[in-house]
mmCIF file of C-alpha atoms in Angstrom:
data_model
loop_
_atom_site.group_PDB
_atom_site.id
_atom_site.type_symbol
_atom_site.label_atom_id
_atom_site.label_comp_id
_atom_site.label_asym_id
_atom_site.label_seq_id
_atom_site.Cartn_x
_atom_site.Cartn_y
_atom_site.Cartn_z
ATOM 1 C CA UNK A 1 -13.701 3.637 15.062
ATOM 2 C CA UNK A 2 -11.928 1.924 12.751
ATOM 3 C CA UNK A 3 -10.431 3.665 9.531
ATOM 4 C CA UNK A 4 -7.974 2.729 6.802
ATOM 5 C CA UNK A 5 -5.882 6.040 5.247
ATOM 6 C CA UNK A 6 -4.242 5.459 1.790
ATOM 7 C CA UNK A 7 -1.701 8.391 1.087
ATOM 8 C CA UNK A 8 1.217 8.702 -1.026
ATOM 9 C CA UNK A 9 -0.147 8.923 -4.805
ATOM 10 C CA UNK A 10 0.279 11.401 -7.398
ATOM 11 C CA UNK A 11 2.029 11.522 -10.645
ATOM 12 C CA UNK A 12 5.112 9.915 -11.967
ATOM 13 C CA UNK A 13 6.640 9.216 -15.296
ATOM 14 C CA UNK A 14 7.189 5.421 -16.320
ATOM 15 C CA UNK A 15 9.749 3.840 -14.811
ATOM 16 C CA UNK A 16 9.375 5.861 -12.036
ATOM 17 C CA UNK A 17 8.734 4.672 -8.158
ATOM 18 C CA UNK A 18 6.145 5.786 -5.768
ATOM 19 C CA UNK A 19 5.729 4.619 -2.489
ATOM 20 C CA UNK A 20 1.906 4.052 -1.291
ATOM 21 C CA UNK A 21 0.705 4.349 3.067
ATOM 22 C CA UNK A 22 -2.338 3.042 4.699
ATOM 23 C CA UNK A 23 -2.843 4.436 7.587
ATOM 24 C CA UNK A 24 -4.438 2.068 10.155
ATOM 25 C CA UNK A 25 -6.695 3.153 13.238
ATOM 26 C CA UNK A 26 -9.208 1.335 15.668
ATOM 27 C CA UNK A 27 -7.077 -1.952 15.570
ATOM 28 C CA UNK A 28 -3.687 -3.378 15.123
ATOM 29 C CA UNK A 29 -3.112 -3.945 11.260
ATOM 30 C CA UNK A 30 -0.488 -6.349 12.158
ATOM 31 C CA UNK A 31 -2.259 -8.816 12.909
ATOM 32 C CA UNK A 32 -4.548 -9.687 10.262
ATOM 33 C CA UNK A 33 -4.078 -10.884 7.017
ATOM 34 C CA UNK A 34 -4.066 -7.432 4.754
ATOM 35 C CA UNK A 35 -4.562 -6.440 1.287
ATOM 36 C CA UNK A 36 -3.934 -3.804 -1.887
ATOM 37 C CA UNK A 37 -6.503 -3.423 -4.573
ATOM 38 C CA UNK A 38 -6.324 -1.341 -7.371
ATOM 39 C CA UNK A 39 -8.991 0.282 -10.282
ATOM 40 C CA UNK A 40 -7.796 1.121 -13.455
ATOM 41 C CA UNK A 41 -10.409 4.391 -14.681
ATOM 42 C CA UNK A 42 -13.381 3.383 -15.386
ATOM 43 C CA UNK A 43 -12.385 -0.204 -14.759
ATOM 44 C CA UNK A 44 -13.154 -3.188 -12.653
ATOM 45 C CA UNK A 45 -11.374 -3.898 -9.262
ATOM 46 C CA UNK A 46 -7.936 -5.880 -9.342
ATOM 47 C CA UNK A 47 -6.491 -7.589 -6.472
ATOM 48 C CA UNK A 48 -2.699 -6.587 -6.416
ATOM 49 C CA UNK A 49 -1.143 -8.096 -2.970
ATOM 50 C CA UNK A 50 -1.746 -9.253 0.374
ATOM 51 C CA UNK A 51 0.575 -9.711 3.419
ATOM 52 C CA UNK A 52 -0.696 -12.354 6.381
ATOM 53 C CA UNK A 53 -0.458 -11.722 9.748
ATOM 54 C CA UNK A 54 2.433 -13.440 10.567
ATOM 55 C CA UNK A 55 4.282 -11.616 8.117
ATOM 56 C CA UNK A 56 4.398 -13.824 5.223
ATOM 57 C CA UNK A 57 4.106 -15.596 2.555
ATOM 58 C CA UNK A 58 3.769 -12.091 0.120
ATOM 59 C CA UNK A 59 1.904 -12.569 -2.944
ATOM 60 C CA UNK A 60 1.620 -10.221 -5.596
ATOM 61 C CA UNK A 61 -0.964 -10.581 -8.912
ATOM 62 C CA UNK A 62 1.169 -11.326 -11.896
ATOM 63 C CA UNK A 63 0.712 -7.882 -13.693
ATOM 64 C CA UNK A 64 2.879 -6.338 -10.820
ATOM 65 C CA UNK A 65 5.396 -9.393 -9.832
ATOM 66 C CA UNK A 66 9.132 -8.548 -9.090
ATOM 67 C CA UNK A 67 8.260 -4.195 -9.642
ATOM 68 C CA UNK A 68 5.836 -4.284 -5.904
ATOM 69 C CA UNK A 69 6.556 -4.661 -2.428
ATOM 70 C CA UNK A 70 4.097 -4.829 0.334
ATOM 71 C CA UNK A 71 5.199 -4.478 3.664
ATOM 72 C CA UNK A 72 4.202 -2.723 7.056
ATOM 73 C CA UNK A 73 5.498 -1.148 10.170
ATOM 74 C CA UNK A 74 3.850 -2.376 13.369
ATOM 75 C CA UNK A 75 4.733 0.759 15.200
ATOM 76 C CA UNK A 76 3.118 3.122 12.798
ATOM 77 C CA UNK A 77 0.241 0.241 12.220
ATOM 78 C CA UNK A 78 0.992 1.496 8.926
ATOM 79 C CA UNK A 79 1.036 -1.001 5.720
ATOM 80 C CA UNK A 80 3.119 -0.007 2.100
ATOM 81 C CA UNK A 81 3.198 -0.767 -1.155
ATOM 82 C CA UNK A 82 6.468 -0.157 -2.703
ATOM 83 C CA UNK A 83 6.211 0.450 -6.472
ATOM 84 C CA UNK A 84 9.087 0.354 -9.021
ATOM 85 C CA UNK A 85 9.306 0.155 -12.702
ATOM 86 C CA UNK A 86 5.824 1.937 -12.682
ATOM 87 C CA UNK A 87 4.057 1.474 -16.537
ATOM 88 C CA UNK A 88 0.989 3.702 -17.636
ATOM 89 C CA UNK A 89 -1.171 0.660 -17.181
ATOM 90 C CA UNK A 90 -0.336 0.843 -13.279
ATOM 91 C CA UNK A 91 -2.598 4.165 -13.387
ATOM 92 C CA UNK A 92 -5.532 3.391 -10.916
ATOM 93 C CA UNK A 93 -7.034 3.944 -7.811
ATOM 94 C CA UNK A 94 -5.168 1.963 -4.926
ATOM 95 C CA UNK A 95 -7.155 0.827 -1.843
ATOM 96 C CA UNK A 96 -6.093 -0.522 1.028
ATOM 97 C CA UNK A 97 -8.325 -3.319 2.417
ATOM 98 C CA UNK A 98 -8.979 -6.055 4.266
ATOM 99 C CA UNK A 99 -10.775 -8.434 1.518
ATOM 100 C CA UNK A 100 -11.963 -10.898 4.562
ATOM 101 C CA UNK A 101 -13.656 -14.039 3.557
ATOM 102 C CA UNK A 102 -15.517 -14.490 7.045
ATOM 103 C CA UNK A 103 -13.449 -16.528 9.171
ATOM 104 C CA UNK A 104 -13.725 -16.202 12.976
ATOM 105 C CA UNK A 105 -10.177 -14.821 13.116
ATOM 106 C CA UNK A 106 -10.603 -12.297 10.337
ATOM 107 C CA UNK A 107 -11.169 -8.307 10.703
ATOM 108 C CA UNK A 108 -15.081 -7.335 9.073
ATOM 109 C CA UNK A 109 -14.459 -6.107 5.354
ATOM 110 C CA UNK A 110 -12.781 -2.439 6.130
ATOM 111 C CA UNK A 111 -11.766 -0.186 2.853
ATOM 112 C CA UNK A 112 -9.952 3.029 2.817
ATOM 113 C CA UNK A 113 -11.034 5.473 0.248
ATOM 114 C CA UNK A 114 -8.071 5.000 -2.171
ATOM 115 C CA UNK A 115 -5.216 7.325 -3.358
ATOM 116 C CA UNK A 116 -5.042 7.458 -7.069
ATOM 117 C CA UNK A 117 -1.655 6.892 -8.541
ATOM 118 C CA UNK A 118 -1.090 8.201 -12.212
ATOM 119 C CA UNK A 119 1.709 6.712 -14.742
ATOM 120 C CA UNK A 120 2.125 9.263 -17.829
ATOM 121 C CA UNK A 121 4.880 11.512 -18.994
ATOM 122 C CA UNK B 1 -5.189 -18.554 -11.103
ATOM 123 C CA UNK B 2 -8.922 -18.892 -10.318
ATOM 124 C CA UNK B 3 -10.684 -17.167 -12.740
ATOM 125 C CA UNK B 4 -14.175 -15.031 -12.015
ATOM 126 C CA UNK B 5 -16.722 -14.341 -14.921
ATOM 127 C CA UNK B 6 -19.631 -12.629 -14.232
ATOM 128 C CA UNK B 7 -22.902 -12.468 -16.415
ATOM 129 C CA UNK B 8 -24.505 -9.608 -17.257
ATOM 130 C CA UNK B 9 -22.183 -7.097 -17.690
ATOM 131 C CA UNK B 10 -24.652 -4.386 -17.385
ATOM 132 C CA UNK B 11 -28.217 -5.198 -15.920
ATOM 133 C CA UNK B 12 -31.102 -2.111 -16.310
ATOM 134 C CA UNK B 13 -33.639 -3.034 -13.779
ATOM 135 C CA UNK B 14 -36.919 -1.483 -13.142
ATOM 136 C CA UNK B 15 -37.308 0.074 -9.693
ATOM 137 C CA UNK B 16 -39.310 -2.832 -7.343
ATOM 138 C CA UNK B 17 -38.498 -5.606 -9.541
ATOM 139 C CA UNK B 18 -35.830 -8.272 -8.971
ATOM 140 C CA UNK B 19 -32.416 -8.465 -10.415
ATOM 141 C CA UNK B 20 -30.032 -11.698 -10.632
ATOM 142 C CA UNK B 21 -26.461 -11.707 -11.313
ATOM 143 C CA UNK B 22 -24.308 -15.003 -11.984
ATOM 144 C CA UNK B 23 -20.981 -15.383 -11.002
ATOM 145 C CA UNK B 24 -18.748 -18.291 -12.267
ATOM 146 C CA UNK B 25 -15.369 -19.589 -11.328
ATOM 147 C CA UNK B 26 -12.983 -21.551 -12.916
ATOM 148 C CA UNK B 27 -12.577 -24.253 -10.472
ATOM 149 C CA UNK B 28 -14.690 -24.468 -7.408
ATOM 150 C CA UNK B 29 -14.362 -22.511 -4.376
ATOM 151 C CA UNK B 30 -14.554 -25.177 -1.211
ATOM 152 C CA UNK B 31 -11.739 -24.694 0.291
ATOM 153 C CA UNK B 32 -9.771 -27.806 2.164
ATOM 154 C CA UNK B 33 -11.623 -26.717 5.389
ATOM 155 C CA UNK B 34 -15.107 -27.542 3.990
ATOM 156 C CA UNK B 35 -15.822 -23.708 3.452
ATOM 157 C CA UNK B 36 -16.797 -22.014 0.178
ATOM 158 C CA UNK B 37 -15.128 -18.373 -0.135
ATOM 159 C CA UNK B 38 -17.143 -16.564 -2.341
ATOM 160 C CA UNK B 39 -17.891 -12.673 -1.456
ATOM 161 C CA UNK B 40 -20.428 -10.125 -3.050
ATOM 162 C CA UNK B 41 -18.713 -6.553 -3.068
ATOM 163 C CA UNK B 42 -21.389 -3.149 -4.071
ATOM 164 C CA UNK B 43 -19.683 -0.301 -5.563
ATOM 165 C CA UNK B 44 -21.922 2.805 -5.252
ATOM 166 C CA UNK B 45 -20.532 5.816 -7.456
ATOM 167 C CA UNK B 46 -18.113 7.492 -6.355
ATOM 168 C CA UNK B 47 -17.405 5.090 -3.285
ATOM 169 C CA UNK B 48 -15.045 2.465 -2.133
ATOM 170 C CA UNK B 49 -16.491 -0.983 -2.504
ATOM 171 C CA UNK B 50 -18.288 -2.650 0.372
ATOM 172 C CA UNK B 51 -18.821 -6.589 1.020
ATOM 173 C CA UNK B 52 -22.340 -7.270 1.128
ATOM 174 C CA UNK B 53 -22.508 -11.324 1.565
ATOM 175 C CA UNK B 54 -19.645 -13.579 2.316
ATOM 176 C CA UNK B 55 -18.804 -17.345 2.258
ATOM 177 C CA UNK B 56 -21.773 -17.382 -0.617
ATOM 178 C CA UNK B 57 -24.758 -16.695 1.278
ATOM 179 C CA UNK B 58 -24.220 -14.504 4.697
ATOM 180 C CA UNK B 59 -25.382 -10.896 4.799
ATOM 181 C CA UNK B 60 -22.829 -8.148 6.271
ATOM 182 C CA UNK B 61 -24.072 -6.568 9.152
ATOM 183 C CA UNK B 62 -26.415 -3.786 8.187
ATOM 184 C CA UNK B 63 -27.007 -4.759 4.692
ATOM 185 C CA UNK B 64 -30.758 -4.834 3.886
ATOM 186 C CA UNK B 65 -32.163 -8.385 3.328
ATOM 187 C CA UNK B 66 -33.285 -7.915 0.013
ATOM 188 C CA UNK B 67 -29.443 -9.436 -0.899
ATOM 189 C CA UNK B 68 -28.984 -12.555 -0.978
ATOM 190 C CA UNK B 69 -26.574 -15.097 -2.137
ATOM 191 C CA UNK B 70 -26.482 -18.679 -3.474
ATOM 192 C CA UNK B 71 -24.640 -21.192 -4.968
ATOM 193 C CA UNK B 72 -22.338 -23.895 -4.797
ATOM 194 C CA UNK B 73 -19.139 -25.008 -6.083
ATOM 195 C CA UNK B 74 -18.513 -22.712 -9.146
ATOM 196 C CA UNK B 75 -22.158 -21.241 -9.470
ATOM 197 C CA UNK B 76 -23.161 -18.403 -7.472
ATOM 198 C CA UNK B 77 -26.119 -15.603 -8.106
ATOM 199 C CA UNK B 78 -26.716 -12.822 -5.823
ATOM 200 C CA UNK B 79 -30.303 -11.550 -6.281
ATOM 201 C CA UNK B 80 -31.676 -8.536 -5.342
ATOM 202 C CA UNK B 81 -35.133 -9.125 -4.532
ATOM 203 C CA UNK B 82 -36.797 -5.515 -4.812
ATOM 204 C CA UNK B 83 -34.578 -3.096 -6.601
ATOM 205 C CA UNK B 84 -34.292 0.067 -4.807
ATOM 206 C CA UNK B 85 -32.568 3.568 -6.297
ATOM 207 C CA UNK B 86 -29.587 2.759 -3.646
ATOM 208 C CA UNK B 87 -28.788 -0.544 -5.264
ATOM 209 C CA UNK B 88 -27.421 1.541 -8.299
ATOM 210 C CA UNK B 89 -23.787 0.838 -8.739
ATOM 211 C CA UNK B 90 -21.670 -2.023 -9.599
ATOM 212 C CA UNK B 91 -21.264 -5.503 -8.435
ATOM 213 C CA UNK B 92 -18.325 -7.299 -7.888
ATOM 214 C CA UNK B 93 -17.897 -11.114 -6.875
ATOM 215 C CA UNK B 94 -14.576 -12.274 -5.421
ATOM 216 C CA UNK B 95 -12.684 -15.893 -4.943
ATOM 217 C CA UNK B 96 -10.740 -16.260 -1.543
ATOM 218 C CA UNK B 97 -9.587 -19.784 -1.918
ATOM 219 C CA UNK B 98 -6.368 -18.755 -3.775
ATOM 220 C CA UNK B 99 -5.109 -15.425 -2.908
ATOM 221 C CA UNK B 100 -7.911 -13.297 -4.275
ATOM 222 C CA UNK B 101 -9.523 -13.049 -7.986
ATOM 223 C CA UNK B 102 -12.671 -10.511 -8.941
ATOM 224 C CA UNK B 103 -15.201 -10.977 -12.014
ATOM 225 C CA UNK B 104 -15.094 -8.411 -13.846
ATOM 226 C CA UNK B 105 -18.446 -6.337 -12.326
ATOM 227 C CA UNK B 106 -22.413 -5.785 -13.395
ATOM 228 C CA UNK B 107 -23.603 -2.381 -13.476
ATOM 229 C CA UNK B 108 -26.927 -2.214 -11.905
ATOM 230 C CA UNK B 109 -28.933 0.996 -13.331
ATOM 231 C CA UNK B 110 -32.647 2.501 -13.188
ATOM 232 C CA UNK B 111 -34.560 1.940 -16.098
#
């Protein structure tokens, strides 16, 4: 069975950092094309990076260029997102997901349940 | 960036009757390999978000065929053709020809 574990959240003061996990199972995360989404309470869904299979190119949405990393570890099937310079409007949900568009190479469309990650002194 | 914009924002629908929601995009979403990457995402409370159609018109795998998607270039609609109390929740569309872009959601509710 396949699941996606998000872990790591909680609550940090702005300009803090706070290092998200997903947790993969039932396939190798590595190699597929993988994604981080976030929702803002209340709010719609934002796409905030993806990593490809082969590593790279990483892209990152604009609201969170040069303060996120995404990366992963192969032997822990495990993928990260790395957050720095955190701002109260980073305060969301954060899912882990694969955001697939269908292709023959692709996983099916796999979300974890999110780990919420609040910005606030 | 490719920008999604959604119409309604909020869409009260009587149970057994149809609903329709538009999704636009800023600049259309063939991509070079003659594919259109458009996805329908459902949002039930209190859940993560599910894909329900991709590349504009195919169904997931267990989603019920009252779904459906159309459209071409930048006009899609998913339709719901017998609204069911399950169907409550919000609907997201989503570009895949340049990284990834969402509209901003329809809530579907019960009259």
């Amino acid at each position: 069975e396949v699941q996606l574990v998000e872990s790591g959240g909680g609550l940090v003061q702005p300009g803090g950092s706070l290092r998200l996990s997903c947790a993969a199972s039932g396939f190798s995360l590595s190699s597929y094309e993988m994604n981080w989404v976030r929702q803002a309470p209340g709010q719609g869904l934002e796409w905030v990076s993806s990593i490809w299979s082969s590593g790279s190119p990483l892209n990152y949405a604009e609201s969170v260029q040069g303060r996120f990393t995404i990366s992963r570890d192969s032997a822990k099937n495990s993928l990260y997102l790395q957050m720095n310079s955190l701002r109260t409007e980073d305060t969301a949900v954060y899912y882990c997901a694969s955001l697939s568009l269908g292709r023959a190479w692709e996983l099916p469309d796999y979300w974890g349940l999110g780990t919420l990650v609040t910005v606030s002194s | 960036d490719v920008v999604m914009t959604q119409s309604p924002l909020s869409l009260p629908v009587t149970l057994g009757q149809p609903a329709s929601i538009s999704c636009r995009s800023s600049q259309s979403l063939v991509y070079s390999d003659g594919n259109t990457y458009l996805n329908w995402f459902q949002q039930r409370p209190g859940q993560s978000p599910r894909r329900l159609i991709y590349q504009v018109s195919h169904r997931d795998s267990g989603v019920p065929d009252r779904f459906s998607g159309s459209g071409s270039g930048t006009d899609f609609t998913l339709k719901i053709s017998r609204v069911e109390a399950e169907d409550v929740g919000v609907y997201y569309c989503m570009q895949g020809i340049h990284r990834r872009t969402f509209g901003q959601g329809t809530k579907v509710e019960i009259k």
